[in-house]
Coordinates of C-alpha atoms in Angstrom, one line a residue:
M1 CA 20.4 39.3 -20.5
L2 CA 17.3 38.2 -23.7
E3 CA 14.4 40.6 -24.5
F4 CA 11.8 40.8 -27.2
E5 CA 8.5 42.0 -27.8
Y6 CA 5.6 39.9 -28.0
K7 CA 1.8 39.8 -28.3
C8 CA -0.4 36.0 -28.4
S9 CA -4.0 35.7 -29.1
R10 CA -4.9 33.8 -25.3
E11 CA -2.6 32.7 -22.4
V12 CA -0.4 30.3 -22.2
K13 CA -1.2 28.3 -19.5
E14 CA 2.4 26.3 -19.1
S15 CA 5.7 27.2 -18.9
F16 CA 7.5 29.3 -22.1
Q17 CA 10.6 27.3 -23.0
V18 CA 13.6 28.8 -24.4
F19 CA 16.5 26.3 -25.8
Y20 CA 19.9 27.5 -25.7
A21 CA 21.1 25.3 -28.9
R22 CA 24.3 25.0 -29.4
N23 CA 25.2 24.7 -32.8
G24 CA 21.8 24.7 -34.1
A25 CA 20.6 21.3 -31.5
P26 CA 18.1 22.3 -28.9
S27 CA 18.3 20.2 -26.2
E28 CA 16.9 19.9 -22.1
A29 CA 20.2 20.2 -20.8
S30 CA 20.6 23.7 -22.7
S31 CA 17.4 25.6 -22.2
A32 CA 14.9 27.1 -19.3
Q33 CA 11.2 27.8 -18.9
Y34 CA 10.3 30.8 -18.0
G35 CA 6.9 30.6 -15.6
G36 CA 3.8 29.8 -16.7
F37 CA 0.2 31.3 -17.5
V38 CA 2.0 34.2 -20.0
P39 CA -1.3 36.3 -20.3
G40 CA -3.1 36.8 -23.5
T41 CA -2.4 40.4 -24.4
T42 CA -3.5 42.3 -27.9
D43 CA -0.8 45.0 -27.3
Y44 CA 3.0 44.1 -27.6
R45 CA 4.7 43.4 -23.8
K46 CA 8.3 43.1 -23.2
F47 CA 9.9 39.6 -22.4
T48 CA 13.2 39.5 -20.2
A49 CA 14.7 37.1 -19.1
N50 CA 18.9 36.7 -17.8
I51 CA 20.8 34.6 -19.7
N52 CA 24.4 34.7 -18.2
K53 CA 24.2 31.2 -17.3
F54 CA 24.2 30.1 -20.7
R55 CA 26.7 32.5 -21.8
K56 CA 28.7 31.1 -18.9
D57 CA 28.2 27.8 -20.5
G58 CA 29.8 29.4 -24.1
W59 CA 26.2 29.4 -25.3
G60 CA 26.5 32.7 -28.6
T61 CA 28.5 31.5 -30.9
T62 CA 28.5 31.5 -34.6
R63 CA 26.1 29.0 -35.6
D64 CA 24.1 29.1 -32.0
C65 CA 20.4 29.9 -32.1
L66 CA 17.1 30.7 -29.9
R67 CA 14.3 28.4 -29.7
F68 CA 10.6 29.5 -28.6
D69 CA 8.5 26.7 -27.5
P70 CA 5.3 28.9 -26.1
G71 CA 3.6 26.1 -24.6
D72 CA 2.2 22.7 -25.8
Y73 CA -1.6 23.6 -27.0
A74 CA -2.8 24.8 -30.5
G75 CA -4.5 27.3 -31.5
I76 CA -2.7 30.2 -30.0
D77 CA -1.1 33.4 -32.1
F78 CA 2.3 33.9 -30.9
Y79 CA 4.0 37.4 -32.6
I80 CA 7.5 38.3 -31.3
R81 CA 9.8 41.4 -32.6
N82 CA 12.6 43.3 -31.4
I83 CA 14.8 39.9 -29.9
T84 CA 17.7 41.8 -28.5
L85 CA 20.8 40.2 -27.1
R86 CA 22.0 42.7 -24.3
S87 CA 23.9 43.6 -21.4
M88 CA 22.4 43.6 -17.5
T89 CA 21.3 47.5 -16.3
D90 CA 22.7 48.1 -12.7
E91 CA 19.1 47.0 -11.4
E92 CA 19.5 43.7 -12.8
K93 CA 22.9 42.9 -11.8
K94 CA 21.6 43.6 -8.2
Q95 CA 18.4 41.2 -8.6
Y96 CA 21.0 38.6 -10.4
E97 CA 23.1 39.3 -7.4
A98 CA 20.5 38.6 -4.8
E99 CA 19.1 35.4 -7.0
M100 CA 22.8 34.0 -6.8
E101 CA 22.8 34.1 -3.4
I102 CA 20.3 31.5 -2.9
E103 CA 21.7 29.8 -5.8
N104 CA 24.7 29.8 -3.7
S105 CA 22.3 28.4 -0.4
K106 CA 21.1 26.1 -2.8
A107 CA 24.5 24.3 -3.3
A108 CA 25.5 24.5 0.1
M109 CA 22.4 22.7 2.0
A110 CA 22.8 20.2 -1.2
E111 CA 26.2 19.7 -0.4
H112 CA 25.2 19.7 3.3
I113 CA 22.8 16.9 2.3
G114 CA 25.6 14.2 0.4
E115 CA 27.8 15.0 3.6
Y116 CA 24.9 14.1 6.3
L117 CA 23.7 11.0 5.0
K118 CA 27.2 9.5 4.5
K119 CA 28.5 10.8 7.8
D120 CA 29.5 8.3 10.8
Y121 CA 27.6 10.3 13.5
P122 CA 29.0 9.7 17.5
S123 CA 25.5 8.9 18.5
K124 CA 22.0 7.0 17.2
V125 CA 18.6 6.7 17.3
T126 CA 18.1 2.9 17.0
S127 CA 14.1 2.7 16.8
V128 CA 10.9 5.1 16.9
V129 CA 7.6 3.6 17.7
V130 CA 4.7 5.0 17.6
T131 CA 1.5 4.3 19.3
Q132 CA -2.1 5.1 19.1
D133 CA -1.2 8.5 21.6
K134 CA 2.8 8.1 22.1
V135 CA 6.0 7.8 21.2
T136 CA 8.5 5.9 22.1
I137 CA 12.6 7.1 20.8
K138 CA 14.9 4.4 21.7
G139 CA 19.1 5.2 21.1
T140 CA 22.5 6.1 22.4
C141 CA 24.4 9.1 22.6
G142 CA 28.0 8.7 21.3
G143 CA 30.0 10.8 24.5
S144 CA 29.7 12.7 27.3
G145 CA 28.4 15.8 27.8
T146 CA 24.6 17.1 27.9
Y147 CA 22.1 15.8 24.9
V148 CA 19.1 16.5 24.0
L149 CA 16.5 14.9 21.3
A150 CA 15.2 16.7 18.9
D151 CA 11.9 16.5 17.3
I152 CA 12.4 17.7 14.0
T153 CA 9.4 18.5 11.9
P154 CA 8.5 18.1 7.9
W155 CA 9.1 21.6 7.1
Q156 CA 12.4 21.8 8.9
D157 CA 15.5 21.3 7.3
V158 CA 17.8 18.9 9.6
T159 CA 21.5 19.8 8.1
E160 CA 20.6 23.3 7.8
M161 CA 19.4 23.7 11.7
K162 CA 21.9 25.7 13.9
N163 CA 19.1 25.5 16.3
F164 CA 16.2 22.8 17.0
P165 CA 13.1 24.4 18.8
Y166 CA 11.6 21.2 19.7
T167 CA 13.8 19.1 21.8
V168 CA 13.1 16.6 24.5
K169 CA 15.8 16.1 27.4
T170 CA 17.7 12.7 27.8
D171 CA 20.5 11.7 30.2
G172 CA 23.3 10.6 27.8
G173 CA 24.1 6.8 27.1
S174 CA 21.5 4.5 26.2
F175 CA 18.2 6.2 26.7
S176 CA 14.5 5.4 25.6
V177 CA 12.2 8.9 25.7
T178 CA 8.3 8.5 25.3
V179 CA 6.3 11.8 24.9
D180 CA 2.7 12.7 23.9
R181 CA 1.4 11.6 20.2
T182 CA -0.2 14.6 19.8
V183 CA 1.2 18.8 20.3
N184 CA -0.9 21.0 20.4
G185 CA -0.8 24.6 19.0
R186 CA 2.7 24.0 17.1
E187 CA 2.7 27.0 14.2
G188 CA -0.7 27.4 14.1
I189 CA -1.9 22.9 13.5
I190 CA -2.1 20.0 16.1
Y191 CA 0.8 18.4 15.2
D192 CA 1.3 14.3 15.3
R193 CA 4.3 13.3 15.3
V194 CA 3.9 10.6 13.5
F195 CA 5.9 12.8 11.0
S196 CA 8.4 13.8 13.2
K197 CA 12.3 12.5 12.5
W198 CA 14.1 12.3 15.7
A199 CA 18.0 13.0 16.2
V200 CA 20.3 13.4 19.0
V201 CA 21.7 16.8 19.6
K202 CA 25.0 18.0 21.4
V203 CA 24.4 20.7 24.0
E204 CA 27.6 22.7 24.2
G205 CA 26.3 26.5 25.9
E206 CA 24.6 28.5 23.4
T207 CA 26.1 25.8 20.4
Q208 CA 23.6 22.7 19.6
T209 CA 25.7 20.7 17.1
L210 CA 23.2 17.6 15.3
D211 CA 25.2 14.1 16.4
S212 CA 23.2 11.4 14.6
H213 CA 21.4 10.7 11.7
A214 CA 17.6 11.8 12.3
R215 CA 15.3 8.4 12.1
Y216 CA 11.9 8.2 11.0
A217 CA 8.7 5.7 13.0
D218 CA 9.9 2.3 12.7
E219 CA 6.6 1.5 13.5
V220 CA 3.0 3.3 14.0
A221 CA -0.1 1.2 15.2
P222 CA -2.6 1.0 12.9
K223 CA -6.1 2.3 12.8
S224 CA -7.5 -1.0 10.3
S225 CA -5.6 -3.8 9.1
P226 CA -7.4 -4.8 5.7
E227 CA -6.2 -8.2 4.1
K228 CA -4.2 -7.5 1.3
V229 CA -5.0 -7.5 -2.4
P230 CA -3.6 -10.8 -4.1
L231 CA -2.1 -8.9 -7.1
R232 CA -2.9 -12.0 -9.4
N233 CA -0.5 -11.2 -12.3
K234 CA 1.6 -9.2 -13.9
K235 CA -0.5 -7.3 -16.4
G236 CA -1.8 -4.2 -16.1
F237 CA -2.2 -0.6 -18.4
G238 CA -3.4 2.7 -17.7
A239 CA -5.7 5.2 -16.1
G240 CA -9.4 5.2 -17.5
N241 CA -13.3 5.4 -16.1
I242 CA -15.6 4.3 -18.7
D243 CA -17.6 1.2 -18.8
L244 CA -15.9 -0.4 -21.9
Y245 CA -12.3 0.5 -20.1
F246 CA -14.0 -1.8 -17.3
Q247 CA -14.6 -4.2 -19.5
D248 CA -11.5 -4.3 -21.1
C249 CA -10.5 -5.4 -17.6
G250 CA -12.7 -7.8 -17.2
T251 CA -11.6 -9.5 -20.8
M252 CA -8.2 -9.4 -20.1
D253 CA -7.6 -10.7 -17.1
V254 CA -5.3 -7.7 -15.4
G255 CA -4.2 -7.4 -12.1
S256 CA -3.8 -3.6 -11.1
I257 CA -4.5 -0.4 -12.7
T258 CA -3.2 2.8 -12.0
S259 CA -5.4 6.2 -11.3
N260 CA -4.0 9.9 -11.4
I261 CA -5.3 11.4 -8.5
L262 CA -5.4 15.6 -8.4
L263 CA -5.3 16.4 -4.7
H264 CA -6.9 19.6 -5.5
G265 CA -9.9 17.3 -6.1
I266 CA -9.7 16.1 -2.6
I267 CA -9.5 19.4 -0.4
N268 CA -9.0 22.5 -2.4
G269 CA -9.1 25.5 -0.2
E270 CA -9.7 26.0 4.1
G271 CA -13.1 26.6 5.4
G272 CA -15.4 23.0 5.0
D273 CA -16.3 20.9 7.7
Y274 CA -13.1 18.9 7.3
V275 CA -11.0 19.0 10.4
Y276 CA -7.1 18.1 10.5
G277 CA -4.9 19.2 12.6
G278 CA -6.7 22.0 14.1
V279 CA -8.0 23.3 10.6
A280 CA -11.3 23.0 8.5
Y281 CA -10.6 22.3 5.1
R282 CA -13.1 22.0 1.9
L283 CA -13.8 19.1 0.1
D284 CA -14.6 18.6 -3.6
A285 CA -17.7 16.2 -3.2
G286 CA -18.3 15.8 -6.5
Y287 CA -14.4 14.8 -7.6
I288 CA -14.6 12.5 -4.3
A289 CA -17.8 11.1 -5.7
G290 CA -16.1 10.3 -9.1
L291 CA -13.2 9.0 -7.5
D292 CA -15.3 6.6 -5.0
A293 CA -16.9 4.8 -8.3
L294 CA -14.2 4.6 -10.4
L295 CA -11.8 2.8 -7.3
N296 CA -15.0 0.8 -6.3
K297 CA -15.5 -0.7 -9.7
A298 CA -11.5 -1.3 -9.7
D299 CA -12.2 -3.3 -6.3
R300 CA -15.0 -4.9 -7.6
L301 CA -12.8 -6.9 -9.9
G302 CA -10.4 -7.4 -7.5
L303 CA -7.4 -4.7 -9.2
V304 CA -4.4 -4.1 -7.5
V305 CA -4.7 0.1 -7.7
E306 CA -1.6 2.3 -8.0
A307 CA -3.0 6.2 -7.1
I308 CA -0.4 8.9 -8.7
I309 CA -0.7 11.7 -6.7
L310 CA -0.3 15.4 -8.1
C311 CA -0.2 18.6 -6.8
S312 CA -1.5 20.9 -9.6
R313 CA 0.1 24.2 -10.3
G314 CA -2.0 27.5 -8.8
T315 CA -3.7 25.4 -6.1
I316 CA -2.4 25.0 -2.0
Y317 CA -0.4 22.4 -3.0
E318 CA 2.4 24.4 -5.2
D319 CA 5.9 24.3 -3.9
P320 CA 6.7 28.4 -3.5
E321 CA 10.1 27.7 -6.1
C322 CA 7.5 26.3 -8.5
T323 CA 8.4 28.2 -12.1
G324 CA 6.7 25.9 -14.6
G325 CA 5.6 22.3 -15.6
F326 CA 2.8 20.7 -15.5
Y327 CA 2.5 19.7 -11.6
S328 CA 4.6 20.7 -8.6
M329 CA 6.6 19.4 -6.0
P330 CA 3.5 19.8 -2.9
N331 CA 4.5 22.7 -0.6
L332 CA 6.4 21.6 2.9
T333 CA 7.7 24.5 3.4
T334 CA 5.3 25.5 6.5
A335 CA 3.3 24.3 9.0
K336 CA 0.2 25.0 7.3
A337 CA 2.0 23.9 4.0
F338 CA 2.3 20.6 5.6
N339 CA -1.1 20.5 7.1
A340 CA -2.8 20.8 4.0
Y341 CA -1.1 18.0 2.2
A342 CA -1.4 15.4 5.3
A343 CA -4.9 16.4 5.4
A344 CA -5.7 15.3 1.7
L345 CA -3.9 12.1 2.0
E346 CA -5.4 11.3 5.2
Y347 CA -9.0 11.6 3.9
M348 CA -7.5 9.6 1.0
A349 CA -6.4 6.6 2.9
S350 CA -8.6 6.5 5.5
R351 CA -11.2 6.3 3.1
Y352 CA -10.1 3.9 0.4
N353 CA -8.7 1.2 2.8
G354 CA -11.1 -1.3 1.2
Q355 CA -13.3 -1.1 4.6
H356 CA -15.8 1.8 3.5
Y357 CA -18.8 0.3 1.2
G358 CA -18.8 2.5 -2.0
C359 CA -15.8 3.4 -1.8
G360 CA -13.0 1.1 -3.0
R361 CA -9.6 0.8 -2.3
I362 CA -5.8 2.3 -3.6
S363 CA -3.6 -0.5 -2.8
H364 CA -0.1 1.6 -3.7
W365 CA 0.9 5.3 -3.8
I366 CA 3.2 6.3 -6.8
M367 CA 4.2 9.5 -5.3
H368 CA 4.0 12.5 -8.3
N369 CA 5.1 12.1 -11.9
E370 CA 8.4 11.3 -13.3
V371 CA 10.6 13.3 -10.4
D372 CA 13.5 13.2 -12.6
M373 CA 12.4 15.5 -15.0
G374 CA 11.1 17.7 -12.9
S375 CA 10.8 21.1 -14.0
E376 CA 8.5 19.3 -16.2
W377 CA 5.9 16.8 -13.9
T378 CA 6.8 18.3 -10.8
N379 CA 8.7 21.6 -10.4
M380 CA 10.6 22.6 -7.9
G381 CA 11.9 25.6 -9.6
E382 CA 16.1 24.4 -10.5
Q383 CA 17.6 22.8 -7.6
P384 CA 20.4 20.9 -7.1
M385 CA 19.6 17.2 -7.0
N386 CA 20.6 16.3 -3.0
R387 CA 18.2 19.3 -2.3
Y388 CA 15.6 18.4 -4.4
M389 CA 15.3 14.6 -3.5
D390 CA 15.8 15.9 0.3
R391 CA 12.1 17.3 -0.6
Y392 CA 11.1 14.2 -2.4
V393 CA 12.0 11.6 -0.2
K394 CA 9.9 14.2 2.8
S395 CA 6.8 14.1 0.7
M396 CA 7.1 9.9 0.1
R397 CA 7.5 9.5 4.3
I398 CA 4.5 11.0 4.8
C399 CA 2.4 9.1 2.4
Y400 CA 4.0 6.5 3.8
N401 CA 3.2 7.4 7.7
I402 CA -0.3 8.0 6.6
A403 CA -1.3 4.7 4.3
R404 CA 0.2 2.0 6.5
Q405 CA -2.1 3.2 9.6
Y406 CA -4.9 2.0 7.3
D407 CA -2.9 -0.3 5.0
Q408 CA 0.0 -2.5 6.4
N409 CA -0.2 -4.0 3.0
S410 CA 0.7 -0.5 0.9
A411 CA 4.0 1.0 -0.6
I412 CA 4.9 4.0 -1.7
L413 CA 6.4 4.2 -5.2
G414 CA 8.9 6.4 -6.6
S415 CA 8.0 7.8 -10.9
Y416 CA 10.9 8.2 -12.8
T417 CA 11.3 7.9 -17.2
H418 CA 13.1 6.2 -19.2
N419 CA 16.5 7.8 -18.5
W420 CA 19.1 5.8 -16.0
T421 CA 22.4 7.9 -15.7
A422 CA 21.3 9.5 -18.5
S423 CA 19.3 13.3 -17.0
D424 CA 18.3 15.0 -20.4
G425 CA 18.2 18.2 -18.4
G426 CA 16.8 16.7 -15.6
Y427 CA 18.0 14.4 -13.0
A428 CA 19.9 10.6 -13.6
P429 CA 17.2 8.4 -12.3
K430 CA 19.5 5.7 -10.7
A431 CA 21.5 8.3 -9.1
M432 CA 18.6 9.3 -7.4
L433 CA 17.8 5.7 -6.2
E434 CA 21.1 5.1 -5.1
M435 CA 19.9 8.5 -2.8
N436 CA 16.6 6.9 -1.6
V437 CA 18.8 4.1 -0.6
D438 CA 21.1 6.5 1.5
Y439 CA 18.3 8.0 2.9
S440 CA 16.9 4.5 3.5
N441 CA 20.3 3.3 5.5
A442 CA 20.6 6.7 7.5
E443 CA 17.4 7.8 8.7
G444 CA 15.5 3.7 8.6
D445 CA 14.2 2.0 6.0
F446 CA 10.8 1.9 4.8
W447 CA 8.3 0.2 2.5
W448 CA 9.1 2.0 -1.3
G449 CA 9.5 0.9 -4.6
V450 CA 10.1 1.9 -7.9
A451 CA 7.6 2.9 -10.7
Y452 CA 9.2 2.7 -13.4
H453 CA 8.6 4.2 -17.0
P454 CA 10.7 2.3 -19.3
Y455 CA 9.5 4.1 -22.9
P456 CA 11.5 3.1 -26.2
Q457 CA 14.5 6.0 -26.1
D458 CA 12.4 7.8 -29.5
L459 CA 8.6 7.6 -28.3
T460 CA 7.3 8.4 -31.2
R461 CA 9.6 5.5 -32.9
P462 CA 8.0 1.8 -32.2
E463 CA 11.3 0.0 -33.0
F464 CA 12.7 0.3 -30.0
W465 CA 15.2 -3.3 -30.9
K466 CA 16.6 -1.1 -33.8
N467 CA 16.7 2.4 -32.5
D468 CA 17.6 2.2 -28.7
T469 CA 21.3 2.5 -29.3
R470 CA 21.7 4.0 -25.8
S471 CA 19.7 1.2 -23.9
T472 CA 22.8 -1.4 -23.4
Y473 CA 23.4 -4.1 -21.0
S474 CA 25.9 -2.6 -18.5
M475 CA 24.8 -0.9 -15.0
D476 CA 25.9 2.3 -16.7
S477 CA 23.3 2.8 -19.5
P478 CA 22.0 6.2 -20.4
Y479 CA 18.7 4.4 -20.6
V480 CA 16.5 1.2 -19.7
T481 CA 14.0 0.2 -22.4
F482 CA 12.3 -2.4 -23.7
K483 CA 14.9 -3.3 -24.7
N484 CA 17.0 -3.8 -22.2
L485 CA 14.3 -4.3 -18.8
E486 CA 17.6 -6.2 -17.1
V487 CA 19.5 -3.1 -16.1
I488 CA 16.8 -2.5 -13.5
D489 CA 15.8 -5.6 -12.6
K490 CA 19.0 -6.6 -11.5
W491 CA 19.6 -3.7 -10.0
I492 CA 15.9 -3.8 -7.5
R493 CA 17.3 -7.4 -6.6
M494 CA 21.0 -6.6 -5.8
K495 CA 21.0 -6.8 -2.2
E496 CA 22.6 -3.5 -0.9
N497 CA 18.5 -2.4 -2.7
L498 CA 16.8 -4.7 -0.4
Y499 CA 14.5 -3.9 1.8
K500 CA 15.8 -4.1 5.0
G501 CA 18.7 -5.9 3.1
E502 CA 16.1 -8.6 2.6
T503 CA 12.9 -8.2 0.8
K504 CA 12.8 -7.0 -2.8
R505 CA 11.0 -3.9 -3.5
L506 CA 8.3 -3.6 -5.3
L507 CA 9.8 -2.5 -9.2
F508 CA 6.3 -2.0 -11.1
F509 CA 6.3 -0.5 -15.0
S510 CA 3.6 2.0 -14.3
E511 CA 3.6 3.6 -18.0
Q512 CA 4.9 3.1 -20.8
G513 CA 4.0 1.6 -24.5
T514 CA 5.1 1.5 -28.0
N515 CA 4.1 4.1 -30.7
S516 CA 1.7 3.5 -34.2
P517 CA 3.0 6.7 -35.7
S518 CA -0.3 6.1 -37.9
Y519 CA -2.6 3.4 -38.9
S520 CA -1.0 2.1 -41.1
E521 CA -1.1 -2.0 -41.4
S522 CA 2.9 -1.6 -41.0
D523 CA 2.7 1.0 -38.4
L524 CA -0.3 -0.8 -35.9
K525 CA 2.5 -4.5 -36.8
L526 CA 5.5 -2.7 -35.2
Q527 CA 3.2 -0.8 -32.8
A528 CA 2.3 -5.2 -31.6
A529 CA 5.7 -6.8 -32.3
G530 CA 6.6 -4.1 -29.3
G531 CA 4.1 -5.2 -27.0
A532 CA 5.1 -8.7 -27.6
W533 CA 8.4 -8.3 -26.8
A534 CA 7.7 -5.7 -23.8
W535 CA 5.4 -8.5 -22.3
K536 CA 7.5 -11.3 -23.2
K537 CA 10.8 -9.8 -21.1
A538 CA 8.6 -8.1 -18.2
S539 CA 6.6 -11.2 -18.1
A540 CA 9.7 -13.4 -17.3
L541 CA 12.4 -10.9 -14.9
E542 CA 11.6 -11.8 -11.4
G543 CA 12.3 -8.8 -10.0
V544 CA 9.5 -7.0 -12.2
D545 CA 6.1 -7.0 -10.5
A546 CA 3.3 -5.3 -12.7
I547 CA 3.8 -3.8 -16.2
Q548 CA 0.6 -1.4 -17.2
W549 CA 0.4 -0.1 -20.5
H550 CA -0.4 3.3 -21.3
N551 CA -2.4 4.6 -22.6
W552 CA -5.6 2.2 -22.5
A553 CA -6.6 4.1 -25.6
D554 CA -5.1 6.8 -28.4
N555 CA -5.2 10.2 -26.6
K556 CA -6.1 12.9 -29.4
S557 CA -3.9 15.2 -26.7
E558 CA -0.9 13.2 -26.0
F559 CA 1.5 15.2 -27.4
G560 CA 0.8 13.7 -30.7
L561 CA 1.2 10.1 -30.0
R562 CA -1.0 6.8 -30.4
I563 CA 0.4 4.6 -27.8
G564 CA -2.8 3.1 -26.8
L565 CA -4.3 -0.3 -27.2
R566 CA -7.4 1.1 -28.6
S567 CA -7.7 3.5 -31.1
F568 CA -9.3 7.5 -32.0
D569 CA -11.4 8.5 -35.3
D570 CA -9.0 8.6 -38.0
A571 CA -8.3 7.0 -40.9
G572 CA -11.0 4.7 -41.3
F573 CA -11.0 3.9 -37.5
A574 CA -13.3 4.2 -35.4
N575 CA -13.0 5.8 -31.6
L576 CA -12.0 3.0 -29.3
T577 CA -11.1 0.4 -32.6
P578 CA -8.9 -2.7 -30.5
K579 CA -6.1 -2.0 -32.1
P580 CA -3.4 -5.3 -33.5
V581 CA -1.3 -4.3 -30.0
W582 CA -5.0 -5.4 -28.1
Y583 CA -4.8 -8.6 -29.3
V584 CA -1.4 -9.3 -28.1
W585 CA -2.2 -7.8 -24.7
K586 CA -5.1 -10.0 -24.3
A587 CA -3.2 -12.6 -25.2
G588 CA 0.0 -12.1 -22.6
G589 CA -0.4 -14.8 -20.0
T590 CA -3.0 -17.0 -21.8
D591 CA -2.8 -20.3 -23.8
Q592 CA -3.3 -18.2 -26.9
E593 CA -0.2 -16.3 -26.1
D594 CA 2.8 -18.2 -28.2
A595 CA -0.1 -18.5 -31.7
V596 CA -1.2 -14.3 -30.8
F597 CA 2.5 -13.2 -30.6
E598 CA 3.5 -15.8 -32.8
P599 CA 3.9 -13.2 -36.4
Y600 CA 5.8 -10.7 -34.9
K601 CA 8.9 -13.1 -34.2
S602 CA 9.3 -12.1 -38.2
V603 CA 8.7 -8.2 -37.8
I604 CA 11.3 -7.8 -34.8
G605 CA 13.9 -10.4 -37.0
I606 CA 14.1 -13.2 -34.4
S607 CA 13.0 -16.8 -34.9
D608 CA 12.5 -17.5 -31.3
W609 CA 11.4 -14.9 -27.8
S610 CA 14.7 -16.2 -26.0
E611 CA 16.5 -14.4 -28.2
I612 CA 15.4 -11.1 -26.7
M613 CA 16.6 -12.1 -23.2
H614 CA 20.0 -10.8 -22.0
E615 CA 22.1 -11.8 -19.3
F616 CA 25.4 -9.7 -17.8

């Protein structure tokens, strides 16, 4: 056990992270986050943490050390004393054993998921069609005997079920079953079977055995069918919401922007006038009005908007296993939790489909943020990747089966960092994407894509062409950054990764930029050179649909980075002054591109832009 006493001048609003550094070198892989909201206290309080995992990994020898990260906010006085490493008490041993039971259960579920995705089942559900009021499921039973068709809800885990409570009789052989779309009174909600996945279950006495993969809806009847918003070019940038921001959208002729959306800003609890699934919810009228105004401005400029859907901690959307980080994986563990999540998405999809005057439009839905670094950005506690991905796919499917009813051109995008085969204490995005393909093959494909963040390996250092030594031209590269965008471009175009084996999925670079460590002339030139490289490469790659530079303007709260196109007030720069990279981004895709980009060849050390492209 690690134990110490602490006091702090005010609460720590995000996770308290401890690094168990080997040989003096801290890493995310050897660290733990211990919840959030460490309360402020003027008296010393005791902190204890079980460190058995790290001791088993060999931590605790000569030159090993601890690093404490008490949040990310300045201005907190934090005191620590009496640091102790000790054995567990009897009570702590009991608690540890109980925790190990939970961990073993998670590991077992992860193993079951892996087996399920790869298994060749005897039976098969071949199609699921959802009309306005009915669901028709077709398929085949793989042998003789008694079978039922299981209706599996988002809060159920198909691989862990020994009993399937919601079933429909089927006669075996080839079948076609039609049921009502709506079920009243299912675990406290009016349930819409558009969210169900359907599987064949074999019944032998009291035993029920899964006999097919579970299949989601292939077709869903539309409630509206707006015309597609064309993506007129690849150029875009990150979220903003002031007049100058939208002026830049026009000046630069960007085709797309991102916008963060906090779900608790849409629905923040029960007890209001908005009813979904038989439950009355309370809307946040002020937040929605602000979102209306932003999306309406974007709509008038013909911008494709990618909404980044975020579930804040401490809200009705927080997963019960969340242990910290900035945001949570959505809670889908009960019918009521699922219904609240679906209610917020339904409200947005029905409102922001371009059919309501003054409300604007969401074209695509980026589900959460950088899910490969879940502990920080989409927290569900410590999970085996398969279990984490199972929840993530459910979240994507829920949004997809709502959004496609209001806009058949919308897509669902998964959000990932610049990691590729590296995990950096999280999960490897390449493995996650391959698992997404496995889910599509097993449970029916859907129109999902990739929202990737190819920042330099070190976000603070703009010279990625020199520094990114682990960004290689291999499909097994540890990272994909501006240096080697060809890797993910090749992945998205591989036949086995195409939508239904035929259509390239969307690939957006939805968040990335080069940093200017300061506002010195040399740093600004390096940042602009990186911007020129990023545009030249992204615009040349066939698999890339758009690149949204993040951020539009430097933000003093953004972890010390200055990755924006405009400055903040510092070192003689007025707030929102265009930086050299602003002029680069403006020129990209215009007849001024070559002239504006020309000085940055010598900064990079090339004589022609073709030198930055690589085939492999």
